[in-house]
Coordinates of C-alpha atoms and ligand atoms in Angstrom, one line a residue:
M173 CA 43.8 3.3 11.6
A174 CA 45.2 6.4 10.0
K175 CA 42.8 8.6 8.4
I176 CA 43.3 8.9 4.6
D177 CA 43.2 12.8 5.0
E178 CA 45.8 12.6 7.8
I179 CA 48.3 10.8 5.5
S180 CA 47.5 12.9 2.1
V181 CA 49.1 16.5 1.7
E182 CA 46.6 18.7 3.3
E183 CA 46.4 21.3 0.8
Q184 CA 46.0 18.7 -2.1
P185 CA 42.3 17.6 -2.5
L186 CA 42.3 13.9 -3.7
E187 CA 41.8 13.4 -7.3
W188 CA 38.0 12.2 -7.1
D189 CA 37.1 15.0 -4.6
T190 CA 34.6 16.8 -6.5
P191 CA 31.1 18.6 -5.8
L192 CA 29.5 15.4 -6.9
F193 CA 31.4 13.1 -4.9
R194 CA 31.2 15.3 -1.9
T195 CA 27.3 15.0 -2.3
A196 CA 27.6 11.3 -2.2
V197 CA 29.7 11.6 0.9
A198 CA 27.4 14.0 2.6
Q199 CA 24.5 11.7 2.1
F200 CA 26.6 8.8 3.2
E201 CA 27.5 10.9 6.6
E202 CA 23.9 11.8 7.2
A203 CA 22.8 8.1 6.8
L204 CA 25.4 7.1 9.2
T205 CA 24.2 9.0 11.9
H206 CA 21.3 6.4 12.1
A207 CA 22.9 3.3 10.8
D208 CA 25.1 2.3 13.8
V209 CA 27.9 0.9 11.9
G210 CA 31.5 0.7 13.4
A211 CA 34.0 3.6 12.8
A212 CA 36.7 1.5 10.8
A213 CA 33.7 0.3 8.4
A214 CA 32.5 3.7 8.0
E215 CA 36.0 5.0 7.3
R216 CA 36.8 2.4 4.7
L217 CA 33.4 3.0 2.9
R218 CA 34.2 6.5 2.7
Y219 CA 36.7 5.9 -0.2
P220 CA 36.6 3.9 -3.3
E221 CA 38.8 0.7 -3.2
R222 CA 40.3 1.5 -6.7
A223 CA 40.1 4.0 -9.3
V224 CA 41.7 3.5 -12.7
M225 CA 42.6 6.3 -15.4
V226 CA 43.3 5.5 -18.8
S227 CA 44.0 7.2 -22.1
V228 CA 42.3 5.8 -24.9
P229 CA 44.0 6.4 -28.2
V230 CA 41.5 6.3 -31.2
R231 CA 42.0 6.8 -35.2
M232 CA 39.3 9.0 -36.2
D233 CA 37.7 8.4 -39.5
D234 CA 39.5 11.4 -41.1
G235 CA 42.9 9.6 -40.1
R236 CA 43.9 11.8 -37.2
W237 CA 44.3 10.4 -33.7
T238 CA 42.7 11.5 -30.7
V239 CA 43.4 10.3 -27.2
F240 CA 40.3 10.4 -24.8
P241 CA 40.3 10.1 -21.1
G242 CA 38.9 7.1 -19.6
Y243 CA 38.0 6.1 -16.1
R244 CA 36.6 3.2 -14.0
V245 CA 36.0 3.6 -10.2
L246 CA 35.4 0.5 -8.1
H247 CA 33.9 1.6 -4.7
S248 CA 33.5 -1.8 -2.9
S249 CA 34.0 -5.4 -3.6
V250 CA 33.1 -6.5 0.0
I251 CA 30.1 -8.4 -1.1
G252 CA 31.2 -9.6 -4.4
P253 CA 32.4 -8.4 -8.0
T254 CA 31.5 -4.8 -8.7
K255 CA 28.8 -3.7 -11.0
G256 CA 27.8 -0.4 -12.7
G257 CA 27.4 1.2 -16.0
I258 CA 29.8 2.8 -18.6
R259 CA 28.9 6.4 -19.9
Y260 CA 30.3 8.2 -22.9
D261 CA 29.8 11.9 -22.2
P262 CA 31.7 15.1 -22.4
H263 CA 31.5 15.7 -18.6
V264 CA 32.8 12.4 -17.4
S265 CA 35.2 12.5 -14.6
L266 CA 37.2 10.4 -11.9
G267 CA 34.8 12.5 -9.3
E268 CA 31.7 11.8 -11.3
C269 CA 32.6 7.9 -11.5
A270 CA 33.5 7.9 -7.9
A271 CA 30.2 9.3 -6.5
L272 CA 28.0 7.2 -9.1
A273 CA 30.1 4.1 -7.9
M274 CA 29.2 4.9 -4.2
W275 CA 25.5 5.0 -5.1
M276 CA 25.7 1.8 -7.1
T277 CA 27.1 0.1 -3.9
W278 CA 24.3 1.2 -1.7
K279 CA 21.5 0.2 -4.9
C280 CA 23.2 -3.5 -5.0
A281 CA 23.4 -3.9 -1.1
L282 CA 19.8 -2.5 -0.8
L283 CA 18.4 -5.2 -3.3
R284 CA 20.6 -7.8 -1.6
L285 CA 22.5 -8.5 -4.8
P286 CA 26.1 -9.8 -4.3
Y287 CA 27.8 -7.2 -5.9
G288 CA 29.5 -3.9 -5.1
G289 CA 29.4 -0.5 -6.9
A290 CA 31.3 0.6 -9.9
K291 CA 31.1 3.2 -12.6
G292 CA 33.2 4.1 -15.6
G293 CA 33.3 6.2 -18.7
V294 CA 34.9 7.9 -21.3
R295 CA 35.2 11.8 -21.8
C296 CA 34.2 12.2 -25.3
N297 CA 31.1 13.7 -27.2
P298 CA 29.5 10.5 -28.6
R299 CA 27.0 12.4 -30.7
E300 CA 30.1 13.7 -33.0
M301 CA 31.3 10.4 -33.5
S302 CA 30.8 7.8 -36.1
M303 CA 29.8 4.2 -35.5
D304 CA 33.2 3.1 -36.5
E305 CA 34.9 5.4 -34.1
L306 CA 32.9 4.4 -31.2
Q307 CA 33.6 0.8 -32.0
R308 CA 37.3 1.5 -31.9
L309 CA 36.9 3.7 -28.9
T310 CA 35.0 0.9 -27.0
R311 CA 37.4 -1.9 -27.9
R312 CA 40.7 0.1 -26.9
Y313 CA 38.8 1.3 -23.6
T314 CA 38.1 -2.4 -22.8
I315 CA 41.5 -3.6 -23.3
E316 CA 42.8 -0.7 -21.1
L317 CA 40.4 -2.1 -18.5
L318 CA 41.5 -5.5 -18.7
P319 CA 43.2 -5.8 -15.4
V320 CA 40.3 -4.7 -13.5
I321 CA 37.0 -6.2 -15.4
G322 CA 36.0 -9.5 -15.4
P323 CA 33.0 -11.7 -14.7
E324 CA 34.2 -12.3 -10.9
K325 CA 35.9 -9.1 -10.7
D326 CA 34.0 -6.1 -12.2
I327 CA 30.9 -6.3 -14.6
P328 CA 30.3 -3.2 -16.8
A329 CA 26.5 -2.5 -18.2
P330 CA 25.5 0.3 -20.5
D331 CA 24.7 3.9 -19.2
M332 CA 24.3 7.3 -20.8
A333 CA 25.1 7.1 -24.7
T334 CA 26.1 3.7 -24.3
N335 CA 23.9 0.6 -25.3
E336 CA 23.4 -3.1 -26.4
Q337 CA 25.9 -2.7 -29.2
T338 CA 28.6 -1.1 -27.0
M339 CA 28.3 -4.0 -24.8
A340 CA 28.7 -6.5 -27.6
W341 CA 31.8 -4.9 -28.6
M342 CA 33.2 -5.1 -25.0
M343 CA 32.3 -8.8 -24.5
D344 CA 33.7 -9.5 -28.1
T345 CA 37.1 -7.7 -27.2
Y346 CA 37.3 -9.4 -23.8
S347 CA 36.7 -12.9 -25.3
M348 CA 39.1 -12.3 -27.9
Q349 CA 41.6 -11.7 -25.3
V350 CA 41.0 -14.9 -23.4
G351 CA 40.1 -17.3 -26.1
Y352 CA 36.7 -18.2 -25.7
A353 CA 33.2 -16.5 -25.3
V354 CA 32.6 -15.0 -22.0
P355 CA 29.2 -13.4 -22.0
E356 CA 29.1 -13.0 -18.3
V357 CA 31.5 -10.2 -18.6
V358 CA 29.0 -7.5 -19.3
T359 CA 25.1 -7.2 -19.0
G360 CA 22.7 -5.3 -21.1
K361 CA 23.9 -7.5 -24.0
P362 CA 21.9 -8.3 -27.1
I363 CA 19.8 -11.5 -26.5
S364 CA 21.7 -13.3 -29.3
I365 CA 24.9 -13.3 -27.4
G366 CA 23.6 -13.8 -23.7
G367 CA 21.5 -11.2 -22.9
S368 CA 18.2 -11.4 -20.7
V369 CA 14.7 -11.0 -22.0
F370 CA 13.0 -8.2 -19.9
R371 CA 16.2 -6.4 -19.4
S372 CA 15.1 -3.4 -21.7
E373 CA 11.9 -3.2 -19.7
A374 CA 13.2 -4.0 -16.2
T375 CA 13.7 -0.5 -15.0
G376 CA 10.5 1.1 -15.9
A377 CA 8.5 -2.2 -15.2
G378 CA 10.3 -2.1 -11.6
V379 CA 9.1 1.6 -11.0
V380 CA 5.8 0.4 -11.3
M381 CA 6.1 -2.5 -9.1
V382 CA 7.3 -0.2 -6.4
I383 CA 4.7 2.4 -6.8
E384 CA 2.1 -0.5 -6.4
R385 CA 3.6 -1.6 -3.1
A386 CA 3.7 1.8 -1.9
C387 CA 0.0 2.1 -2.9
H388 CA -0.8 -1.1 -1.0
R389 CA 0.9 0.3 2.2
L390 CA -0.6 3.7 1.9
G391 CA -4.1 2.0 1.4
W392 CA -4.6 3.3 -2.2
N393 CA -5.9 1.5 -5.2
L394 CA -3.4 2.1 -8.0
A395 CA -6.0 1.6 -10.6
E396 CA -7.9 4.9 -9.2
Q397 CA -4.8 7.1 -9.2
R398 CA -3.9 9.9 -11.7
C399 CA -0.4 9.9 -12.8
V400 CA 2.2 12.4 -14.4
V401 CA 5.2 10.8 -16.0
Q402 CA 8.3 13.1 -16.9
G403 CA 10.5 11.5 -19.3
F404 CA 9.1 9.1 -22.2
G405 CA 12.2 7.0 -22.8
N406 CA 13.5 3.7 -21.6
V407 CA 12.2 4.2 -18.1
G408 CA 9.5 6.6 -18.4
G409 CA 7.7 5.1 -21.6
V410 CA 7.7 1.8 -20.0
A411 CA 6.6 3.1 -16.5
A412 CA 3.8 5.2 -18.5
R413 CA 2.6 1.9 -20.4
D414 CA 2.6 -0.2 -17.3
L415 CA 0.8 2.3 -15.3
H416 CA -2.0 2.2 -18.1
Y417 CA -2.2 -1.6 -18.1
R418 CA -2.8 -1.5 -14.3
G419 CA -5.7 0.7 -14.8
A420 CA -4.1 3.9 -13.6
K421 CA -4.9 7.2 -15.4
V422 CA -1.8 8.7 -17.1
L423 CA -2.8 12.4 -17.3
A424 CA 0.6 13.6 -18.9
V425 CA 3.9 12.5 -20.3
S426 CA 6.6 14.5 -21.5
D427 CA 10.0 14.2 -23.5
I428 CA 12.7 16.7 -24.0
S429 CA 10.4 18.6 -26.3
G430 CA 8.0 19.5 -23.8
G431 CA 4.7 17.5 -22.2
I432 CA 1.4 16.3 -23.2
Y433 CA -1.8 16.7 -21.0
S434 CA -5.2 15.4 -20.9
P435 CA -7.4 15.5 -17.8
K436 CA -9.3 12.5 -19.4
G437 CA -6.1 10.6 -19.6
I438 CA -3.6 10.3 -22.5
D439 CA -4.0 7.7 -25.2
I440 CA -0.6 6.0 -24.3
H441 CA -0.5 3.3 -27.4
G442 CA -1.3 6.7 -29.5
A443 CA 1.7 8.6 -28.0
T444 CA 4.2 5.6 -28.1
A445 CA 3.3 5.1 -31.7
W446 CA 3.7 8.9 -32.5
A447 CA 6.9 9.2 -30.6
A448 CA 8.5 6.1 -32.4
E449 CA 7.3 7.7 -35.9
H450 CA 8.4 11.2 -35.1
R451 CA 11.0 10.5 -32.5
T452 CA 9.3 13.4 -30.3
L453 CA 6.0 13.9 -28.6
A454 CA 5.8 17.6 -30.2
D455 CA 2.5 18.1 -32.3
F456 CA 1.0 14.9 -30.8
P457 CA -2.8 15.8 -31.5
D458 CA -5.9 16.5 -29.4
V459 CA -4.2 17.3 -26.2
E460 CA -3.0 20.2 -24.4
H461 CA 0.9 21.0 -24.9
V462 CA 2.7 22.1 -21.6
S463 CA 6.3 22.8 -20.7
N464 CA 8.2 20.4 -18.7
E465 CA 8.3 22.9 -15.9
E466 CA 4.5 23.0 -15.8
L467 CA 4.0 19.1 -16.1
L468 CA 5.9 18.9 -12.9
E469 CA 3.1 21.3 -11.2
L470 CA 0.1 19.5 -12.6
P471 CA -2.5 18.1 -10.1
C472 CA -2.0 14.4 -9.9
D473 CA -1.7 11.7 -7.2
I474 CA 1.5 10.1 -8.4
L475 CA 4.4 12.0 -10.0
V476 CA 6.9 9.9 -11.8
L477 CA 10.4 11.4 -12.6
A478 CA 12.2 9.6 -15.4
A479 CA 13.9 12.0 -17.3
L480 CA 17.3 13.4 -15.4
E481 CA 18.6 14.7 -12.3
E482 CA 17.5 17.9 -10.2
Q483 CA 14.2 18.3 -11.4
L484 CA 12.3 19.2 -8.1
T485 CA 14.2 21.9 -6.2
A486 CA 13.6 24.3 -3.5
E487 CA 12.1 26.6 -6.1
N488 CA 9.4 24.3 -7.4
A489 CA 8.8 21.9 -4.9
P490 CA 6.4 24.0 -2.8
R491 CA 3.9 24.2 -5.8
V492 CA 4.2 20.4 -6.6
Q493 CA 0.5 19.0 -6.5
C494 CA 1.0 15.2 -6.2
K495 CA 0.6 13.1 -3.1
L496 CA 3.5 10.7 -3.9
V497 CA 6.8 11.1 -6.0
A498 CA 8.5 8.1 -7.6
E499 CA 12.2 8.5 -8.6
G500 CA 12.8 6.5 -11.8
A501 CA 15.6 8.8 -12.8
N502 CA 19.0 9.0 -10.7
G503 CA 18.9 12.2 -8.5
P504 CA 15.9 14.0 -9.6
T505 CA 15.0 15.5 -6.3
T506 CA 17.5 17.9 -4.6
I507 CA 18.3 17.7 -1.0
E508 CA 16.3 20.9 -0.5
A509 CA 13.1 19.8 -2.1
D510 CA 13.4 16.6 -0.3
E511 CA 13.2 18.6 3.0
I512 CA 10.1 20.4 1.6
F513 CA 8.2 17.2 0.6
G514 CA 9.3 15.8 4.1
E515 CA 7.5 19.1 5.6
R516 CA 4.5 18.6 3.2
G517 CA 4.1 14.8 4.1
I518 CA 4.6 13.9 0.5
P519 CA 6.4 10.8 0.4
V520 CA 9.5 10.2 -2.0
L521 CA 10.1 6.5 -3.5
P522 CA 14.0 7.0 -3.5
D523 CA 16.1 6.2 -6.7
I524 CA 18.2 3.5 -5.3
L525 CA 15.1 1.3 -4.6
T526 CA 12.6 2.9 -7.2
N527 CA 14.8 2.4 -10.3
A528 CA 16.8 -0.7 -8.9
G529 CA 14.9 -3.1 -11.7
G530 CA 17.6 -2.4 -14.2
V531 CA 20.4 -3.8 -11.8
T532 CA 18.5 -6.5 -10.7
V533 CA 17.6 -7.9 -14.0
S534 CA 21.4 -7.3 -14.9
Y535 CA 22.2 -9.6 -12.0
F536 CA 19.6 -12.3 -13.4
E537 CA 21.3 -11.8 -16.8
W538 CA 24.8 -12.6 -15.3
V539 CA 23.5 -15.5 -13.3
Q540 CA 21.8 -17.0 -16.3
D541 CA 25.1 -16.5 -18.3
L542 CA 27.2 -18.2 -15.7
G543 CA 24.7 -21.2 -15.5
R544 CA 24.0 -21.2 -19.3
L545 CA 20.5 -21.8 -18.7
F546 CA 18.0 -19.2 -19.7
W547 CA 14.8 -18.2 -17.9
N548 CA 11.5 -16.9 -19.6
R549 CA 9.9 -13.4 -19.4
E550 CA 7.5 -14.5 -16.7
E551 CA 9.9 -16.2 -14.5
I552 CA 12.1 -13.1 -14.7
R553 CA 9.1 -10.6 -14.1
A554 CA 8.2 -12.8 -11.0
K555 CA 11.8 -13.0 -9.5
L556 CA 12.1 -9.1 -10.1
A557 CA 8.8 -8.3 -8.4
D558 CA 9.5 -10.5 -5.3
Q559 CA 13.3 -8.8 -5.1
L560 CA 11.7 -5.3 -5.3
S561 CA 8.9 -6.3 -2.9
D562 CA 11.5 -7.5 -0.2
G563 CA 13.4 -4.3 -0.7
F564 CA 10.8 -2.1 -0.5
D565 CA 9.2 -3.6 2.7
R566 CA 12.5 -3.5 4.5
V567 CA 12.8 0.3 3.6
W568 CA 9.2 1.0 4.6
N569 CA 9.5 -0.9 7.9
L570 CA 12.9 0.9 8.9
A571 CA 11.5 4.3 7.9
E572 CA 8.4 3.6 10.3
Q573 CA 10.5 2.0 13.1
Q574 CA 13.1 4.8 13.0
R575 CA 11.0 7.5 11.8
L576 CA 13.2 8.1 8.7
S577 CA 12.5 9.5 5.2
L578 CA 12.0 6.6 2.9
R579 CA 15.5 7.8 1.4
S580 CA 17.3 7.8 4.7
A581 CA 15.8 4.4 5.3
A582 CA 17.0 3.0 2.0
L583 CA 20.5 4.4 2.6
V584 CA 20.8 3.2 6.4
G585 CA 19.6 -0.3 5.2
A586 CA 22.0 -0.6 2.4
I587 CA 24.9 0.9 4.5
R588 CA 24.3 -1.8 7.1
E589 CA 24.3 -4.4 4.8
V590 CA 27.9 -3.8 3.4
A591 CA 29.3 -2.6 7.0
G592 CA 28.0 -5.9 8.4
A593 CA 29.7 -7.7 5.6
L594 CA 32.9 -5.8 6.3
D595 CA 32.7 -6.4 9.6
A596 CA 32.5 -10.2 9.2
R597 CA 35.4 -10.2 6.9
G598 CA 37.6 -7.7 8.6
I599 CA 39.8 -5.1 7.0
Y600 CA 42.8 -6.9 5.6
P601 CA 45.6 -7.4 6.7
Ligands
LIG5 P1 16.4 7.7 -22.1 O1 17.4 8.3 -22.9 O2 15.8 6.4 -22.7 O3 15.0 8.6 -22.0 C1 15.0 9.8 -21.3 C2 13.7 10.6 -21.4 O4 14.0 12.0 -20.8 C3 13.5 11.0 -22.9 O5 12.3 10.8 -23.1 C4 14.1 12.5 -23.1 O6 13.4 13.1 -24.1 C5 13.9 13.0 -21.6 N1 14.4 14.3 -21.5 C6 15.8 14.4 -21.7 N2 16.0 15.7 -21.4 C7 14.8 16.3 -20.8 C8 14.6 17.6 -20.2 N3 15.4 18.4 -20.2 N4 13.3 17.5 -19.9 C9 12.4 16.8 -19.8 N5 12.6 15.5 -20.3 C10 13.9 15.4 -21.0 O7 16.8 7.4 -20.8 P2 16.4 6.3 -19.6 O8 17.0 5.2 -19.8 O9 14.9 6.2 -19.6 O10 16.8 7.0 -18.5 C11 16.2 8.1 -17.7 C12 16.7 8.3 -16.3 O11 16.7 7.0 -15.5 C13 18.1 8.7 -16.1 O12 18.2 9.4 -14.9 C14 18.8 7.3 -15.8 O13 20.1 7.6 -15.2 C15 18.0 6.7 -14.8 N6 17.9 5.2 -15.1 C16 18.0 4.2 -16.0 C17 17.9 3.0 -16.0 C18 17.9 2.2 -17.4 O14 18.1 0.9 -17.0 N7 17.6 2.6 -18.5 C19 18.4 2.5 -14.9 C20 18.5 3.2 -13.7 C21 18.3 4.6 -13.7

């Protein structure tokens, strides 16, 4: 097979070839050395299958027109339709979408969801836009993507600065084109139009399910662990509450304003109510206030990262005082920090496993929509726990058998799933 870099103009990098995409490919290459997959499958999976760039004209509230660049990258449709979020952010680029789409392929494959990975977005500043402008942007972007999205082809979901409302506009725009309601074209919708119960808590709850499983394997009792949680939003807030329900002591939590710490344990219900009322944890009473940097270095058993990427680095990793790191956020540990934790014997529960509860319940939402049959909260919670336990056990066992870090084992397991499917289908024609 001709290599893509042999047939492209040598001096001209491919359009998606950016530092983030190179990071995703470097991780893939590292995992390949342990994965034992064929050269043809490996070569195919280094590249996205399809990348769409669109220009989205929007009439702003003041009557002027602005054209926003939009993207959607589909990395692999070998196992099924592609799945991944849509983000609205000034930094969205083709390379960022291509990297995130590749990571989505591995996450779905690891959890054995019948999906490949995708990611998309519009380069805009959503904080400077009105709801009407965001609605017009979303509807026109959806129309521009009509050739690629669809319940059997590519199924978007919310990501940075998009939410249930964005998904409702996408679902409505798509449905208007085909002439009937198609709830299964997106996930993360409002429940009134086919969204799933438990979807909004799924990622945070999944983080705690994975931690519980890890404690079991490590011979620890979760109820005896002292936890620190960075981020108190959708993922971190739910994770902190679930840890508390299960008897663990949550010593500290934080948001963008900083952290709150109490060696006796934080009043999680009080902090939740305070954050809901004041939109920040700042000034929460009767606790010690610490910075986000200090929070990461507090003595504890389990450190949950649920805010943003690159929080643990070569600089602070030597000072971290936990026994286990859990990645609720995407990419919160740098490659250098990972190595330091490896040397220090601190296991890191990797993002593609630990925060996969969200995409797993998105899959349940799609299945419920396709079947027009809806499950209750308890059924969904139980199915999620089964799926995550199964994924966790496969990662843990592979790490033990091949003496790999949990992150490498997760990637190796996922790559084998996709490469196995690609080998079975063959590369067309
Ligand atoms: P969110 O916006 O609901 O919450 C983010 C939290 O992080 C907030 O409490 C915010 O104040 C805090 N934060 C922001 N900047 C910070 C900073 N500089 N220092 C410390 N805290 C800061 O977002 P979320 O949905 O909870 O997502 C958190 C992470 O989890 C992201 O990396 C996201 O990609 C990842 N993730 C989310 C989901 C999901 O279903 N929501 C699924 C998979 C992965």
